[in-house]
mmCIF file of C-alpha atoms in Angstrom:
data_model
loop_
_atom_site.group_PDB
_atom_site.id
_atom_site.type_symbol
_atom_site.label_atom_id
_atom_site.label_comp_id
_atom_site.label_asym_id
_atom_site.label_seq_id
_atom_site.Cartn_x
_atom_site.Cartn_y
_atom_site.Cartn_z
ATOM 1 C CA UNK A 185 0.000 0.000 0.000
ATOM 2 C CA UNK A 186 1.045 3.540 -0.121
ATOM 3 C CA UNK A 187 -0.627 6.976 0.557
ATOM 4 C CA UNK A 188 -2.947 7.772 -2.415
ATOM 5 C CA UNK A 189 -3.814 4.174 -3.062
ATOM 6 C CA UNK A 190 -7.475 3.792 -3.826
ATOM 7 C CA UNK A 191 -9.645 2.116 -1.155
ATOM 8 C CA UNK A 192 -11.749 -0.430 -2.932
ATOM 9 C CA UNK A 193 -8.878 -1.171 -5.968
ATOM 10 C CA UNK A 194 -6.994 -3.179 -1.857
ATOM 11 C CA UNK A 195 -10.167 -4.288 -0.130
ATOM 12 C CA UNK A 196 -12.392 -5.229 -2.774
ATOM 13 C CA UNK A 197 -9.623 -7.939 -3.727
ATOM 14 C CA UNK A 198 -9.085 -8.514 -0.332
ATOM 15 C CA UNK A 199 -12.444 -9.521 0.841
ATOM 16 C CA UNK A 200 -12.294 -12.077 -1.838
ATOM 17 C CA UNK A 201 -8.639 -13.345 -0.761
ATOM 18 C CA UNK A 202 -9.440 -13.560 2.584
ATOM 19 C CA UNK A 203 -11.858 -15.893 2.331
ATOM 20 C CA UNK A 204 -9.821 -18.221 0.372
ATOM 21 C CA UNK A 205 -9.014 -21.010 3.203
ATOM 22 C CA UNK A 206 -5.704 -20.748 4.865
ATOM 23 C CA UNK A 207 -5.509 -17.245 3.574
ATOM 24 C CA UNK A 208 -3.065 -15.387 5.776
ATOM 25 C CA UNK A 209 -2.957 -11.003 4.454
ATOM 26 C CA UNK A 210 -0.639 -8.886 5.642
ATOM 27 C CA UNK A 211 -0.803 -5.057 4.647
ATOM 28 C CA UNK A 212 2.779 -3.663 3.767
ATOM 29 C CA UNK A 213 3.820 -0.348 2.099
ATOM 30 C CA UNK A 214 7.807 0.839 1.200
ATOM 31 C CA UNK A 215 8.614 1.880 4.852
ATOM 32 C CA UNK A 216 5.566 0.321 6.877
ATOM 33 C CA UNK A 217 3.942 2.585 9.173
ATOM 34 C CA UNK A 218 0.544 4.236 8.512
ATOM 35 C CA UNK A 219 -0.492 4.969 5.107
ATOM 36 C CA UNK A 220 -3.900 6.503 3.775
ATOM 37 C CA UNK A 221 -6.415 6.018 1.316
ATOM 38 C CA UNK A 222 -6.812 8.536 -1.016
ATOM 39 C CA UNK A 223 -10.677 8.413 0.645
ATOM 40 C CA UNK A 224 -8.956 8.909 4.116
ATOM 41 C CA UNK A 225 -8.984 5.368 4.976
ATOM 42 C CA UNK A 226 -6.056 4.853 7.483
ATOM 43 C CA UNK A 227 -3.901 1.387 7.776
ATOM 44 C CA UNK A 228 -1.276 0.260 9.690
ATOM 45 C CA UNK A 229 1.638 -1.335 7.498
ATOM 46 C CA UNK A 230 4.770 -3.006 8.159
ATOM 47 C CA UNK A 231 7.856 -2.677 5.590
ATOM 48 C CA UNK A 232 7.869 -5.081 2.884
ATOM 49 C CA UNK A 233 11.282 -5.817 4.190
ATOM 50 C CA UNK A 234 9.142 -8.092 6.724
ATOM 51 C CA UNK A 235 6.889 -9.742 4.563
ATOM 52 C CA UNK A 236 7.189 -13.415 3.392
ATOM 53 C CA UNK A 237 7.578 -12.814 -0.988
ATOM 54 C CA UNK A 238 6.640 -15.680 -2.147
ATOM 55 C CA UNK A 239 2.921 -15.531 -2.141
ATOM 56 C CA UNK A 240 0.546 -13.399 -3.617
ATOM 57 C CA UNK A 241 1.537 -9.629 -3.845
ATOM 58 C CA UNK A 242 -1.427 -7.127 -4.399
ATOM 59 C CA UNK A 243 -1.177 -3.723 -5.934
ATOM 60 C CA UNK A 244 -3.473 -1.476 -6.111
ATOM 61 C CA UNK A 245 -3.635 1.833 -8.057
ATOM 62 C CA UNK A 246 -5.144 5.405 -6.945
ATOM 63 C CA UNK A 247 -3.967 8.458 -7.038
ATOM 64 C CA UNK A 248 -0.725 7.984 -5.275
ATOM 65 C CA UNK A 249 0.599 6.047 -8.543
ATOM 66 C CA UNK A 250 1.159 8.977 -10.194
ATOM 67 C CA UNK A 251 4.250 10.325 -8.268
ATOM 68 C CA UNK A 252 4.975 6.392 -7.473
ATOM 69 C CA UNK A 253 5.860 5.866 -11.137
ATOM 70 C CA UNK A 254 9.254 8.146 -11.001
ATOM 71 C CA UNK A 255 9.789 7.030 -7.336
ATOM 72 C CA UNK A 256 12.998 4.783 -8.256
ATOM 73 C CA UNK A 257 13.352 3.333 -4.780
ATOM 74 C CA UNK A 258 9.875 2.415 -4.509
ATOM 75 C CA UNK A 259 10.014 1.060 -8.015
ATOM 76 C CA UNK A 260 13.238 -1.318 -7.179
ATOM 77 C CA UNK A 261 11.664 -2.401 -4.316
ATOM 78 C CA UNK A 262 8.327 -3.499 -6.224
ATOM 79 C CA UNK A 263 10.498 -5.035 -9.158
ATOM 80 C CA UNK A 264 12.326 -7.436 -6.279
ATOM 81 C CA UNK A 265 8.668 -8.041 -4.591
ATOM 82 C CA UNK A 266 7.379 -8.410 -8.070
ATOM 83 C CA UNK A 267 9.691 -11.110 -8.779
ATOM 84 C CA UNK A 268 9.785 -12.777 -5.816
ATOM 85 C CA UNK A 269 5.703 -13.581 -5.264
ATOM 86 C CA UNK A 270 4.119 -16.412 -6.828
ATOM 87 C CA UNK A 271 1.478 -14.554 -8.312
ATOM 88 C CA UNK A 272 1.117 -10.625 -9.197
ATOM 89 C CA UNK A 273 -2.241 -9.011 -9.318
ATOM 90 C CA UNK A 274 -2.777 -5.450 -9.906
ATOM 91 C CA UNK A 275 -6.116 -3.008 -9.992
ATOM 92 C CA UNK A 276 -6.205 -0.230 -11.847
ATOM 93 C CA UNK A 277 -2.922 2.579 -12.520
ATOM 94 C CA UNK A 278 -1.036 0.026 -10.353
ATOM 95 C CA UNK A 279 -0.411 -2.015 -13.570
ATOM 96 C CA UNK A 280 1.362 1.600 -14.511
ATOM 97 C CA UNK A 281 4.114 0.655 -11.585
ATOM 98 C CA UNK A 282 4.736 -2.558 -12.494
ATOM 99 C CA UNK A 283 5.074 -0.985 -16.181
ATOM 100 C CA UNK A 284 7.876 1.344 -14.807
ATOM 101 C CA UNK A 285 9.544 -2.016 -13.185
ATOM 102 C CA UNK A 286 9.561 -3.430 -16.791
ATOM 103 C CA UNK A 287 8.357 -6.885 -15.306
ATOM 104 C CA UNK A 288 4.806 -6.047 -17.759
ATOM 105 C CA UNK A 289 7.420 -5.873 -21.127
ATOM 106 C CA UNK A 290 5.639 -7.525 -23.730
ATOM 107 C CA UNK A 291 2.663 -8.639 -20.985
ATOM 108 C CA UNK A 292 -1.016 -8.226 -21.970
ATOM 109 C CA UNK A 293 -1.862 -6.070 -18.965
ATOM 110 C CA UNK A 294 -5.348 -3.508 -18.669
ATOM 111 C CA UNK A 295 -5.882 -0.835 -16.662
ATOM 112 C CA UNK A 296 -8.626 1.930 -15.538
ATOM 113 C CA UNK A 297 -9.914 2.872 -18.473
ATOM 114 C CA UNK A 298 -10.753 6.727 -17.412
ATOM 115 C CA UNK A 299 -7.094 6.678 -17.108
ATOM 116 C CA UNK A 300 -5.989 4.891 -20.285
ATOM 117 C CA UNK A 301 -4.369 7.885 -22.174
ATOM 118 C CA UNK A 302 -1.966 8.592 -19.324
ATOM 119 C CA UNK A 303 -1.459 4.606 -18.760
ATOM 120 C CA UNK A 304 -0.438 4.319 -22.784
ATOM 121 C CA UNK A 305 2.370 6.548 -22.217
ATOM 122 C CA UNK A 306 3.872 3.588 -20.249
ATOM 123 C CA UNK A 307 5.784 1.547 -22.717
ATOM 124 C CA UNK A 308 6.520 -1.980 -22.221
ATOM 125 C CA UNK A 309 3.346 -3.607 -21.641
ATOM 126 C CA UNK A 310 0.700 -4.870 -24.341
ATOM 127 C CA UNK A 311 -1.704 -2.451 -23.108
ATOM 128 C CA UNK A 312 -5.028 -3.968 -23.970
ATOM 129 C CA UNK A 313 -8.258 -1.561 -24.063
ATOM 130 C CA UNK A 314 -11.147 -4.066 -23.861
ATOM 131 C CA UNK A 315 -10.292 -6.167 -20.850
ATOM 132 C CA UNK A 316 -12.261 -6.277 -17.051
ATOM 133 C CA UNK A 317 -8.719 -7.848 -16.839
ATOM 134 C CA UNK A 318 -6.015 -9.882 -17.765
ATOM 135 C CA UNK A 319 -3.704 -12.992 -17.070
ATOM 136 C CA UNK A 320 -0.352 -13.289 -18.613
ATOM 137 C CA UNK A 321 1.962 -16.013 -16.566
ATOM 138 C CA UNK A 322 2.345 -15.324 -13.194
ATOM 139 C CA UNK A 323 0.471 -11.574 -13.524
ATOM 140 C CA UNK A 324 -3.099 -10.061 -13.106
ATOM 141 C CA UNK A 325 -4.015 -6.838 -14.228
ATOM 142 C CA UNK A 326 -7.775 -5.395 -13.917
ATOM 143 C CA UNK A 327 -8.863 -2.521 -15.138
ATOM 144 C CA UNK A 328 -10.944 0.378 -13.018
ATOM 145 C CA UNK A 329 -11.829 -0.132 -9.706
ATOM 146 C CA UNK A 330 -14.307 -2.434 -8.959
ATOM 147 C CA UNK A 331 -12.583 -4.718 -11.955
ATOM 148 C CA UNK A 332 -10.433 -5.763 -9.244
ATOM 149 C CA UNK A 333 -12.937 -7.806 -7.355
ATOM 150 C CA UNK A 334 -13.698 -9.966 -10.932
ATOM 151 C CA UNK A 335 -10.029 -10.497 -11.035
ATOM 152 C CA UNK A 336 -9.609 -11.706 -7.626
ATOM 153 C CA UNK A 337 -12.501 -14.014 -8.367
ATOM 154 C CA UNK A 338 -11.040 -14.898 -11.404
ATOM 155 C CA UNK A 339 -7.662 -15.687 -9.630
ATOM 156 C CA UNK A 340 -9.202 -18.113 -7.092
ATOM 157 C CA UNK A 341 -11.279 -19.633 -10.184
ATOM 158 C CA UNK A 342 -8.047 -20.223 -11.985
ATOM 159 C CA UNK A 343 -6.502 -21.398 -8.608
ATOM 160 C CA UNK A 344 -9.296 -23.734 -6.566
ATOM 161 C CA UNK A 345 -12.039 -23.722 -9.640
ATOM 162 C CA UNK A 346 -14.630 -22.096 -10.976
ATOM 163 C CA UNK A 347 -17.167 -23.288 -7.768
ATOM 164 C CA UNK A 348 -14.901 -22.145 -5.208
ATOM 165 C CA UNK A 349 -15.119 -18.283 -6.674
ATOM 166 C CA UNK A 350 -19.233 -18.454 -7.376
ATOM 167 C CA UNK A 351 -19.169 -19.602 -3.587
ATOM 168 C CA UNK A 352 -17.369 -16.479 -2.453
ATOM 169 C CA UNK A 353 -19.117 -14.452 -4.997
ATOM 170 C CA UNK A 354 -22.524 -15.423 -3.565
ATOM 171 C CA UNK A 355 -21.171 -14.565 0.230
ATOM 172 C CA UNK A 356 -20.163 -11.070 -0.774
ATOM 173 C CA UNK A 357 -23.349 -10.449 -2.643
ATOM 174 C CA UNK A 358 -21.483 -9.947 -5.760
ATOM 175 C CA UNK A 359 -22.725 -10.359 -9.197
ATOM 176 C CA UNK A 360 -19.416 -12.011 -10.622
ATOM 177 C CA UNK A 361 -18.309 -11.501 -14.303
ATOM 178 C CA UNK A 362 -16.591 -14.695 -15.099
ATOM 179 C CA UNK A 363 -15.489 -13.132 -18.771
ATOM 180 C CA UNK A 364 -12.680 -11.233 -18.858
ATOM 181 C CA UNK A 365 -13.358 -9.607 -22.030
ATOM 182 C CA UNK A 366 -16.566 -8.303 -20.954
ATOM 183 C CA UNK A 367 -15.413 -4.597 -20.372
ATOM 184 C CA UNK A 368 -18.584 -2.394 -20.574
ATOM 185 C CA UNK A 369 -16.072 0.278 -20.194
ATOM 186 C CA UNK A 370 -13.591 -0.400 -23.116
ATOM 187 C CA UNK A 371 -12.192 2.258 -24.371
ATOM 188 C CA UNK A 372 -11.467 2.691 -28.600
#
């Protein structure tokens, strides 16, 4: 996490993931410490220097990613997370800072489409404008904010099948879009 980052792009994805059994989330950000939403939510962090990297690393996007993507310490430190975790999902402009990491080159990877100008200027990537999200290897990408709640279902479909995500999908209330190339807000 990191100041800026938008609320539901972390806990809409994380309401999913933690009810994955023998889900274990820890919140971590640069320099740990508290960090804020860009709606004011406040959360306590520890460094990612004391996180286990071999799991599943979340990024979300917001605001804060725009001075985050010429932040070259944070961006190192991402890159070595980034490599390290067994899977990669991103919501949003956080696909823009693992662009500037270069582990997207030549990825199909989405993002928010209301900020899909600025997010082309990124190169690297296979930027892909209709896509709710995408998988390529080890990373997910999802475009605008509440995309990132399909992805995380989609990510426990690929993972523990398609049953195991309708079941959490059906807990949260959700209306789940299986498809990732349904984007009703694809942009030409």
């Amino acid at each position: 996490l990191f100041d800026g980052f938008q609320t539901l792009d972390a806990f809409g994805p994380v309401d999913v993931l933690a009810r994955v059994p023998g889900a274990v989330l820890r919140y971590c950000s640069l320099r740990g410490g508290e960090v804020a939403s860009a709606q004011g939510c406040r959360i306590g962090t520890v460094s990612t220097q004391k996180i286990t990297r071999s799991g599943v690393l979340l990024l979300p996007g917001g605001m804060g990613t725009r001075s985050l993507s010429e932040d070259e310490a944070f961006l190192a430190e991402l890159r070595a997370l980034g490599v390290e975790a067994g899977w990669v999902l991103s919501v949003c402009t956080g696909a823009v800072l693992l662009a500037r990491t270069g582990l997207l080159d030549g990825r199909r990877a989405t993002s928010n489409k209301y900020s899909f100008d600025w997010v082309r200027g990124f190169k690297g990537p296979l930027w892909q404008p209709k896509a709710r999200w995408c998988v390529d290897g080890k990373f997910y990408t999802a475009s605008g904010v509440a995309a990132g709640i399909d992805m995380a279902l989609g990510f426990v479909s690929d993972r523990l099948g398609a049953g195991a995500a309708d079941t959490i999908a059906r807990r949260i209330e959700y209306v789940r879009n299986p498809d990732p190339q349904v984007d009703p807000f694809a942009v030409a």
